[in-house]
PDB file of C-alpha atoms in Angstrom:
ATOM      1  CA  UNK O   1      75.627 -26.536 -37.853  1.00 46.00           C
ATOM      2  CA  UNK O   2      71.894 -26.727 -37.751  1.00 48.00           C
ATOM      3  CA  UNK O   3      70.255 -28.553 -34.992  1.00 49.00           C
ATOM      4  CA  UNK O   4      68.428 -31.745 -36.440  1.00 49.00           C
ATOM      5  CA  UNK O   5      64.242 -31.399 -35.719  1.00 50.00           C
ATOM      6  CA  UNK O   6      62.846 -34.023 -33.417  1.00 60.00           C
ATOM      7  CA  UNK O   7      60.269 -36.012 -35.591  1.00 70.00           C
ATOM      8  CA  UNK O   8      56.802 -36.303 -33.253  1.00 74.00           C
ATOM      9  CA  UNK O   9      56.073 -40.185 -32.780  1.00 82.00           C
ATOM     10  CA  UNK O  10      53.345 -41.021 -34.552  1.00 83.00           C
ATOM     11  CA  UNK O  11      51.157 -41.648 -31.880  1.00 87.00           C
ATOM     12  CA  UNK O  12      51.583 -38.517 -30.119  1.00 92.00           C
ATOM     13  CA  UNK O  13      50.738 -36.656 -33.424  1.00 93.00           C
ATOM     14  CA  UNK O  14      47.196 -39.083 -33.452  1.00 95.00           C
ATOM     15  CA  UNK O  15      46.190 -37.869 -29.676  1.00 96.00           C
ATOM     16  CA  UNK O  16      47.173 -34.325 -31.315  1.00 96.00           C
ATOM     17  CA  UNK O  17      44.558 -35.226 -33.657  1.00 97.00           C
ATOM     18  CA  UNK O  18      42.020 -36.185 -31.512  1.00 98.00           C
ATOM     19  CA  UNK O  19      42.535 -33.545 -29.393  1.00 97.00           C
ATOM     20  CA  UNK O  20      41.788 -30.858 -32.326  1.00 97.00           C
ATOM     21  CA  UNK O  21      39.470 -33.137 -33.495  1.00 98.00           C
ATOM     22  CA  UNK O  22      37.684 -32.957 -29.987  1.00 97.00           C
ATOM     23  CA  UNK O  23      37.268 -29.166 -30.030  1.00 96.00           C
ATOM     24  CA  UNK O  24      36.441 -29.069 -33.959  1.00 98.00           C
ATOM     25  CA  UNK O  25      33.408 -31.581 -33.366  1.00 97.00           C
ATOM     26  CA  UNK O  26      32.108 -29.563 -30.406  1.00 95.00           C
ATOM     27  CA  UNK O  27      32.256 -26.551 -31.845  1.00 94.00           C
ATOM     28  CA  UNK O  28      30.867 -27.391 -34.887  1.00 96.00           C
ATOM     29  CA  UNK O  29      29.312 -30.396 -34.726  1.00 96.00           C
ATOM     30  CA  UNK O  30      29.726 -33.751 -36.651  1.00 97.00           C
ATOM     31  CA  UNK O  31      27.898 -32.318 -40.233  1.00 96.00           C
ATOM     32  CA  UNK O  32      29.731 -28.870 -39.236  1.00 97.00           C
ATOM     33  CA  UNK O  33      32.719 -30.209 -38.905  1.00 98.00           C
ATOM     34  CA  UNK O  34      35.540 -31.112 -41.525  1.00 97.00           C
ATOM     35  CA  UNK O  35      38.835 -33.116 -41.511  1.00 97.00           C
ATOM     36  CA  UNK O  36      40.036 -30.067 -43.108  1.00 97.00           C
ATOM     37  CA  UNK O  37      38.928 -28.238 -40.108  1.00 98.00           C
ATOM     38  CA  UNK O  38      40.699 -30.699 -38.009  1.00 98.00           C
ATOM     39  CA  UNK O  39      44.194 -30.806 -39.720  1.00 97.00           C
ATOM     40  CA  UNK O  40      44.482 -26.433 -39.061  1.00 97.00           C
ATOM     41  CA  UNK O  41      43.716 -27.027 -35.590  1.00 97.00           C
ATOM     42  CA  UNK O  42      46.085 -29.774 -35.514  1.00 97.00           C
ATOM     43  CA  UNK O  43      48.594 -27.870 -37.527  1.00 95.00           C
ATOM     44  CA  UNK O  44      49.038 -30.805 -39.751  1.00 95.00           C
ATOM     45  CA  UNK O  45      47.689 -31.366 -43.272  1.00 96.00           C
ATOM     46  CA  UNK O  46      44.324 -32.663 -44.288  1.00 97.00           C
ATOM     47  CA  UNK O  47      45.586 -35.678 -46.571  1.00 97.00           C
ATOM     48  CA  UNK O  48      47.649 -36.994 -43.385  1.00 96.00           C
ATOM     49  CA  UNK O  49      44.589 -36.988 -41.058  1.00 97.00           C
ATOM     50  CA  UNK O  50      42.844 -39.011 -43.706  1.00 97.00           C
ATOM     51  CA  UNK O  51      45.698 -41.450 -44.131  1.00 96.00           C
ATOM     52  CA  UNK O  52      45.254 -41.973 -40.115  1.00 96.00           C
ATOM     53  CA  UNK O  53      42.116 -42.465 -39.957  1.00 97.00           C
ATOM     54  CA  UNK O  54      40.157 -43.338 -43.106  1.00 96.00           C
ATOM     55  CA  UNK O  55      37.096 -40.773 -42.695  1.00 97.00           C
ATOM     56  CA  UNK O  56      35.537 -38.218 -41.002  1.00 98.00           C
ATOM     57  CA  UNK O  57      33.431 -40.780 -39.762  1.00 98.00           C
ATOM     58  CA  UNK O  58      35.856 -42.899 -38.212  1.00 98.00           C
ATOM     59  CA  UNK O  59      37.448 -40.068 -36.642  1.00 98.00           C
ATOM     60  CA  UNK O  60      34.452 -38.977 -34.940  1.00 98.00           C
ATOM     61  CA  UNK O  61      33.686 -42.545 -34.146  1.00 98.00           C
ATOM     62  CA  UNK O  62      37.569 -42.297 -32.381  1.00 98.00           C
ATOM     63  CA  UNK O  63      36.829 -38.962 -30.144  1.00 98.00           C
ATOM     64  CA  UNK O  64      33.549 -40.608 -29.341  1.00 97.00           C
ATOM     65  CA  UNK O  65      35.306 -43.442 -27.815  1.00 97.00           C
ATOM     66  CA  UNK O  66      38.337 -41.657 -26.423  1.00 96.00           C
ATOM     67  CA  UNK O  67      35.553 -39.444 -24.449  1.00 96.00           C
ATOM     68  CA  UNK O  68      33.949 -42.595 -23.259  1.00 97.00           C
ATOM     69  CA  UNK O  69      37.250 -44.132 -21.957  1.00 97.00           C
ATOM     70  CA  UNK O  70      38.438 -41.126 -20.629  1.00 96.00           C
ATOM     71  CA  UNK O  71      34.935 -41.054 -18.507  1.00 96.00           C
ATOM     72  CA  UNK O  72      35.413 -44.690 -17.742  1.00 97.00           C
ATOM     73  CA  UNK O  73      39.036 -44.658 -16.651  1.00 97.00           C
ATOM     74  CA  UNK O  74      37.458 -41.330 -14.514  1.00 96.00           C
ATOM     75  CA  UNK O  75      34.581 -43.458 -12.590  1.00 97.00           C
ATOM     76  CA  UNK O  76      36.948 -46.417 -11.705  1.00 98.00           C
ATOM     77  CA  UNK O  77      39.246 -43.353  -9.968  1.00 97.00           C
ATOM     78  CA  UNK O  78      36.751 -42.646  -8.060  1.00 97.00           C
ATOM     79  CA  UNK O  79      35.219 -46.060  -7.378  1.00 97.00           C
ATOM     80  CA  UNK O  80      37.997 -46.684  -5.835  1.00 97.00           C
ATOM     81  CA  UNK O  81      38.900 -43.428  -3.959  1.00 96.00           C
ATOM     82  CA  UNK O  82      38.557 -42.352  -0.683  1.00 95.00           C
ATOM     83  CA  UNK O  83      35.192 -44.189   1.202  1.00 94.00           C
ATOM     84  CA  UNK O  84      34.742 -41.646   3.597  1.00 95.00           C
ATOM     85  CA  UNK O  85      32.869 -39.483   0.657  1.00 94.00           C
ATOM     86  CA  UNK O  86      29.813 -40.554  -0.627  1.00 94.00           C
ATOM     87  CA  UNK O  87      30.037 -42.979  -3.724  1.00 95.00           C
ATOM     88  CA  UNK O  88      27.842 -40.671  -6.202  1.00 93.00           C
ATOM     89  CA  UNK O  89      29.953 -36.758  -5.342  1.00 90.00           C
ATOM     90  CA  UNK O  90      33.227 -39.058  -6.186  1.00 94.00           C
ATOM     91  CA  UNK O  91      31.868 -39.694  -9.500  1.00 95.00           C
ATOM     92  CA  UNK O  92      30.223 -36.595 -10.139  1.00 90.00           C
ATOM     93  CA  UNK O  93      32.859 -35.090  -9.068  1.00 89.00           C
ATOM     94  CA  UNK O  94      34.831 -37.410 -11.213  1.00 92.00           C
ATOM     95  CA  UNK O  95      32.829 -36.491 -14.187  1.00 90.00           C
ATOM     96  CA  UNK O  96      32.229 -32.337 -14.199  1.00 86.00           C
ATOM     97  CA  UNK O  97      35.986 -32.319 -13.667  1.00 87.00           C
ATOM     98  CA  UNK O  98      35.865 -33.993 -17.281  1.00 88.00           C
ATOM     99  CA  UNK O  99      33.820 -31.362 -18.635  1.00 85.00           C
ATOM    100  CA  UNK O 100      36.364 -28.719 -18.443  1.00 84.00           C
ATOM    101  CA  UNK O 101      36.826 -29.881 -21.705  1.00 88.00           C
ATOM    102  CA  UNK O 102      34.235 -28.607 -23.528  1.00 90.00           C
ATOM    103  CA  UNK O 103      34.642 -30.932 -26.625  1.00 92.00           C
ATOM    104  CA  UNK O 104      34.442 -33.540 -24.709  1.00 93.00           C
ATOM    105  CA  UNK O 105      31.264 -32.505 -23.328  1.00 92.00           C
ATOM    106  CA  UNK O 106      29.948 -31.169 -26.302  1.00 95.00           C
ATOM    107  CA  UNK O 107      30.909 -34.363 -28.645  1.00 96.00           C
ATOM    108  CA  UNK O 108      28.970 -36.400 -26.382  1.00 94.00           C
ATOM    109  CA  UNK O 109      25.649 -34.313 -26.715  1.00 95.00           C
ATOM    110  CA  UNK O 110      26.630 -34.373 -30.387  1.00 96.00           C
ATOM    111  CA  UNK O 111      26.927 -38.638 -30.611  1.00 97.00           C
ATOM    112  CA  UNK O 112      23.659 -38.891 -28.435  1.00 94.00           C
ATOM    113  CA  UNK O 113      21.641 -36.318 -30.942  1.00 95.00           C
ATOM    114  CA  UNK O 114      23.006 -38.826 -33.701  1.00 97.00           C
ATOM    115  CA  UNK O 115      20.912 -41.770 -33.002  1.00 95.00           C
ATOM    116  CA  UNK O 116      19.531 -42.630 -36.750  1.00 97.00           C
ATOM    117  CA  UNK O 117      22.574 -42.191 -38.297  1.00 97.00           C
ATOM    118  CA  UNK O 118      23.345 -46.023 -39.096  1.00 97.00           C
ATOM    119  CA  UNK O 119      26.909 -45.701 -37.318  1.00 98.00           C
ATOM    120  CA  UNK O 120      27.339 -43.642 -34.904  1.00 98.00           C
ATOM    121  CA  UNK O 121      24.047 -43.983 -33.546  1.00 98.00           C
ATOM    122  CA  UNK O 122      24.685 -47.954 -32.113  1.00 98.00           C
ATOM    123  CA  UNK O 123      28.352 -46.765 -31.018  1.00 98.00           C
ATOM    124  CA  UNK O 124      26.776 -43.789 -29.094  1.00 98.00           C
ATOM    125  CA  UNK O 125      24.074 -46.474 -27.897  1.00 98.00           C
ATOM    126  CA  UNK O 126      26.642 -48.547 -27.006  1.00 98.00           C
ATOM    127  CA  UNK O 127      28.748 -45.902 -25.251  1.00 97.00           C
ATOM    128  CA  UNK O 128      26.240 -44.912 -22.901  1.00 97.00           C
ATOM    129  CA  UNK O 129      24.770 -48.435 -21.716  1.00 98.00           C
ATOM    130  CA  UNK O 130      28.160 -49.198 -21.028  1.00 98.00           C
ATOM    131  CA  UNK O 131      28.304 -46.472 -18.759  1.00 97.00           C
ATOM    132  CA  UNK O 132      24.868 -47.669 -17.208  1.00 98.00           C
ATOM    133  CA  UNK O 133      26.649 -51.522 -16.535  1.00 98.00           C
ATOM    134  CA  UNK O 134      30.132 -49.627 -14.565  1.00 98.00           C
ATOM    135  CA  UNK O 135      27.425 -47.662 -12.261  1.00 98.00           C
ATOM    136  CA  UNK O 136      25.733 -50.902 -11.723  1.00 98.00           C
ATOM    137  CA  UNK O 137      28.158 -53.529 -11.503  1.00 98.00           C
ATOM    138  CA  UNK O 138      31.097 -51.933 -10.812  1.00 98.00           C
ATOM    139  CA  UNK O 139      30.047 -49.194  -8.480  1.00 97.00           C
ATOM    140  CA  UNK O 140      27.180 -51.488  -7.338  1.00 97.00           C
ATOM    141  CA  UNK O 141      24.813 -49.042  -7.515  1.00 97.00           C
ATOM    142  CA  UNK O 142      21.385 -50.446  -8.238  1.00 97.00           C
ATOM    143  CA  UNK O 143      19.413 -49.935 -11.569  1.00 97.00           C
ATOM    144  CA  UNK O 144      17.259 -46.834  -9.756  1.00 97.00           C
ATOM    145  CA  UNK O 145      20.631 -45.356  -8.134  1.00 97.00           C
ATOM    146  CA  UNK O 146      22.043 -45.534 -11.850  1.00 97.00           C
ATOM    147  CA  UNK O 147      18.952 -43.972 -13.493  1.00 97.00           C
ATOM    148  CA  UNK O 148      19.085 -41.052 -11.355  1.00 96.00           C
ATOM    149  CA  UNK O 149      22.966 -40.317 -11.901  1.00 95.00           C
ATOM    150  CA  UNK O 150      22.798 -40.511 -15.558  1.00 96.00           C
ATOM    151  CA  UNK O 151      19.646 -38.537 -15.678  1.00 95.00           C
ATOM    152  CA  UNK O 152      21.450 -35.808 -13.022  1.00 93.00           C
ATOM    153  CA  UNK O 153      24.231 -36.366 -15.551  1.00 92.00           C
ATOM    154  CA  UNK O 154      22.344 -35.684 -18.437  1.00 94.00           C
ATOM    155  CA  UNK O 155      20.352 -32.473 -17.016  1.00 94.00           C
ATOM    156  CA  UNK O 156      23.941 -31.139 -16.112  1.00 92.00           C
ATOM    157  CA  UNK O 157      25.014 -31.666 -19.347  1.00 93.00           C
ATOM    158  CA  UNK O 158      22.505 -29.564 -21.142  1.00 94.00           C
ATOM    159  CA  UNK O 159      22.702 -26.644 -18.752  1.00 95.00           C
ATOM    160  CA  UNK O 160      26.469 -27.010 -19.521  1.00 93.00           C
ATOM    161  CA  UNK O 161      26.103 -27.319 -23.373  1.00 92.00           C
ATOM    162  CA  UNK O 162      23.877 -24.308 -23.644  1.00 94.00           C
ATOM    163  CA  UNK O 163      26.013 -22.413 -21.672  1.00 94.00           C
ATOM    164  CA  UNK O 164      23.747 -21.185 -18.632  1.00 95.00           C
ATOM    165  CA  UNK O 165      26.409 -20.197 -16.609  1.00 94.00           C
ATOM    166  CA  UNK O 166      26.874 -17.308 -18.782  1.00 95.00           C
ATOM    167  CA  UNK O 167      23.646 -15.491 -17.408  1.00 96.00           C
ATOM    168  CA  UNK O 168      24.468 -16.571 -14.425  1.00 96.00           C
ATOM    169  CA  UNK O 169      25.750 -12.988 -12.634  1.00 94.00           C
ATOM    170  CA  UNK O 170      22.626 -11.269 -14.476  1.00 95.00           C
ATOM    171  CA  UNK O 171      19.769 -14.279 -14.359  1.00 97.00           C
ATOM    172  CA  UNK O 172      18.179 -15.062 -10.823  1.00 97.00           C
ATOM    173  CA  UNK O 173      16.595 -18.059 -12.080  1.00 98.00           C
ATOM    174  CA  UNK O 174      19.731 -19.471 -13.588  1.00 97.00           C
ATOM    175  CA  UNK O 175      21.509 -18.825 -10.299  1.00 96.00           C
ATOM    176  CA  UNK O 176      18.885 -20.873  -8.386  1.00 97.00           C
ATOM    177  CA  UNK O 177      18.722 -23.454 -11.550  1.00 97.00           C
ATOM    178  CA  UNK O 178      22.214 -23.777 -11.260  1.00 96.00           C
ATOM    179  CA  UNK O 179      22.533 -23.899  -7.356  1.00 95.00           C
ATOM    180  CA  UNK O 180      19.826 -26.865  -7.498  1.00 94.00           C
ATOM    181  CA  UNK O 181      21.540 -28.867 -10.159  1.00 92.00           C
ATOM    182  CA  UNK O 182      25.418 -28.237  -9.023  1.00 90.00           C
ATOM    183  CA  UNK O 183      24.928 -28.093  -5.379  1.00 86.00           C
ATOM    184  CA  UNK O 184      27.922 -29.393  -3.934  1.00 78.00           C
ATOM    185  CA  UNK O 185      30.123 -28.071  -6.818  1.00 80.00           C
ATOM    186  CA  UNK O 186      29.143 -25.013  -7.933  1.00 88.00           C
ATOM    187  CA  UNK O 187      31.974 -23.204  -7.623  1.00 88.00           C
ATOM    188  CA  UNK O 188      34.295 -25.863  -8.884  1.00 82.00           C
ATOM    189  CA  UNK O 189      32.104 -25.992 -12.116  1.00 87.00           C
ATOM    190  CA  UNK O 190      31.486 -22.261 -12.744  1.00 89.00           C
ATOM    191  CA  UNK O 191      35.711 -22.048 -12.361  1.00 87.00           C
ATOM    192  CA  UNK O 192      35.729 -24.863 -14.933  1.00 84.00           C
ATOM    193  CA  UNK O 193      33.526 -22.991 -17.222  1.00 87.00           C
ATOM    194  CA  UNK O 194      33.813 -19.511 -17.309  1.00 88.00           C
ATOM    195  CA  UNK O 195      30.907 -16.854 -19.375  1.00 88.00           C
ATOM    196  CA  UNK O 196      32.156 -16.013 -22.961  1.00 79.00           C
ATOM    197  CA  UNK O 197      32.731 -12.746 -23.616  1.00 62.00           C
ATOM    198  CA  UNK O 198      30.435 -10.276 -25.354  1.00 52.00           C
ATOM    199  CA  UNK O 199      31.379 -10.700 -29.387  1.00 48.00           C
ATOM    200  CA  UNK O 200      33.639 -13.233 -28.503  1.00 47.00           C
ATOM    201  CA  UNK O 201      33.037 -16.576 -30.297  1.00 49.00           C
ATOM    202  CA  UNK O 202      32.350 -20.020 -27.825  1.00 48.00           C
ATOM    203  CA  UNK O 203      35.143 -21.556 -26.939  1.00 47.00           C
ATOM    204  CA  UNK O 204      35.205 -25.322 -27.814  1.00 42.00           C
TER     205      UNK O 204
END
């Protein structure tokens, strides 16, 4: 007798979605990118990850804002963790541990660079001055403390996105580029994301 196959929920087989949906948008970016794309990475077919979600626009609109709560859920953490270590390494902390994920990372860069497009440009608008009103009224930081973590923030995420730490071993600038912008976590981040290999494509 056969064994019967477990049916995934459907809700697991969405955050499956989103997940491949994640990498697909980073890699490629949002014109790059198609739902086609998605459903192989997903191992599902391209008609059901329209039925889910409508477009490729809402779908990107959906990692956007499952990147954004994931960073949010990630802040309050460490709002609330351990007092004895300063407020702003918790949260950065917090946050480069996020960009192990390199879709993640790279979806964000890819909303922010999308600011005329009549949709996702207010949503990634949105998304970040919501991120601005957590540092400042629920980490009380005060509108100068915020500035300078999203702007470290941002500056870390370019170096990140454009892979620097891949001339790292080779590049004495990058090393002291690097050292100056990831000084407290520069080995945690350089673990996190590792040089490509010669001929090998980027991971997303």
């Amino acid at each position: 007798m056969s064994e019967k196959k477990t049916r995934m929920p459907a809700d697991e087989r969405r955050e499956l979605i989103l997940d491949a949906a994640t990498a697909v948008f980073g890699d490629a970016g949002y014109y790059g990118a198609t739902t086609d794309a998605v459903a192989r990475a997903a191992g599902v077919s391209q008609p059901y990850v329209v039925r889910m979600f409508g477009t490729k626009e809402q779908l990107f609109l959906d990692v956007l804002g499952r990147g954004l709560e994931r960073i949010f859920a990630a802040f309050r953490e460490a709002i609330a963790g351990d007092p004895q270590v300063p407020l702003e390494r918790r949260l950065g902390l917090a946050y480069f541990e996020l960009t192990a994920d390199r879709g993640i990372l790279l979806c964000l860069m890819h909303a922010f660079a999308l600011g005329a497009d009549p949709v996702i440009g207010p949503a990634a608008r949105c998304g970040f001055l919501d991120v601005y009103r957590l540092l400042r009224d629920e980490a009380g930081m005060t509108p100068e403390q915020a500035n300078g973590f999203l702007a470290g923030g941002m500056l870390a995420n370019v170096v990140l996105g454009v892979r620097m730490f891949d001339d790292f071993e080779t590049d004495p600038d990058v090393r002291e580029l690097m050292t100056s912008v990831f000084p407290e976590k520069l080995d945690l981040v350089r673990a996190s994301h590792p040089p490509v290999r010669t001929g090998a494509p980027p991971r997303a």
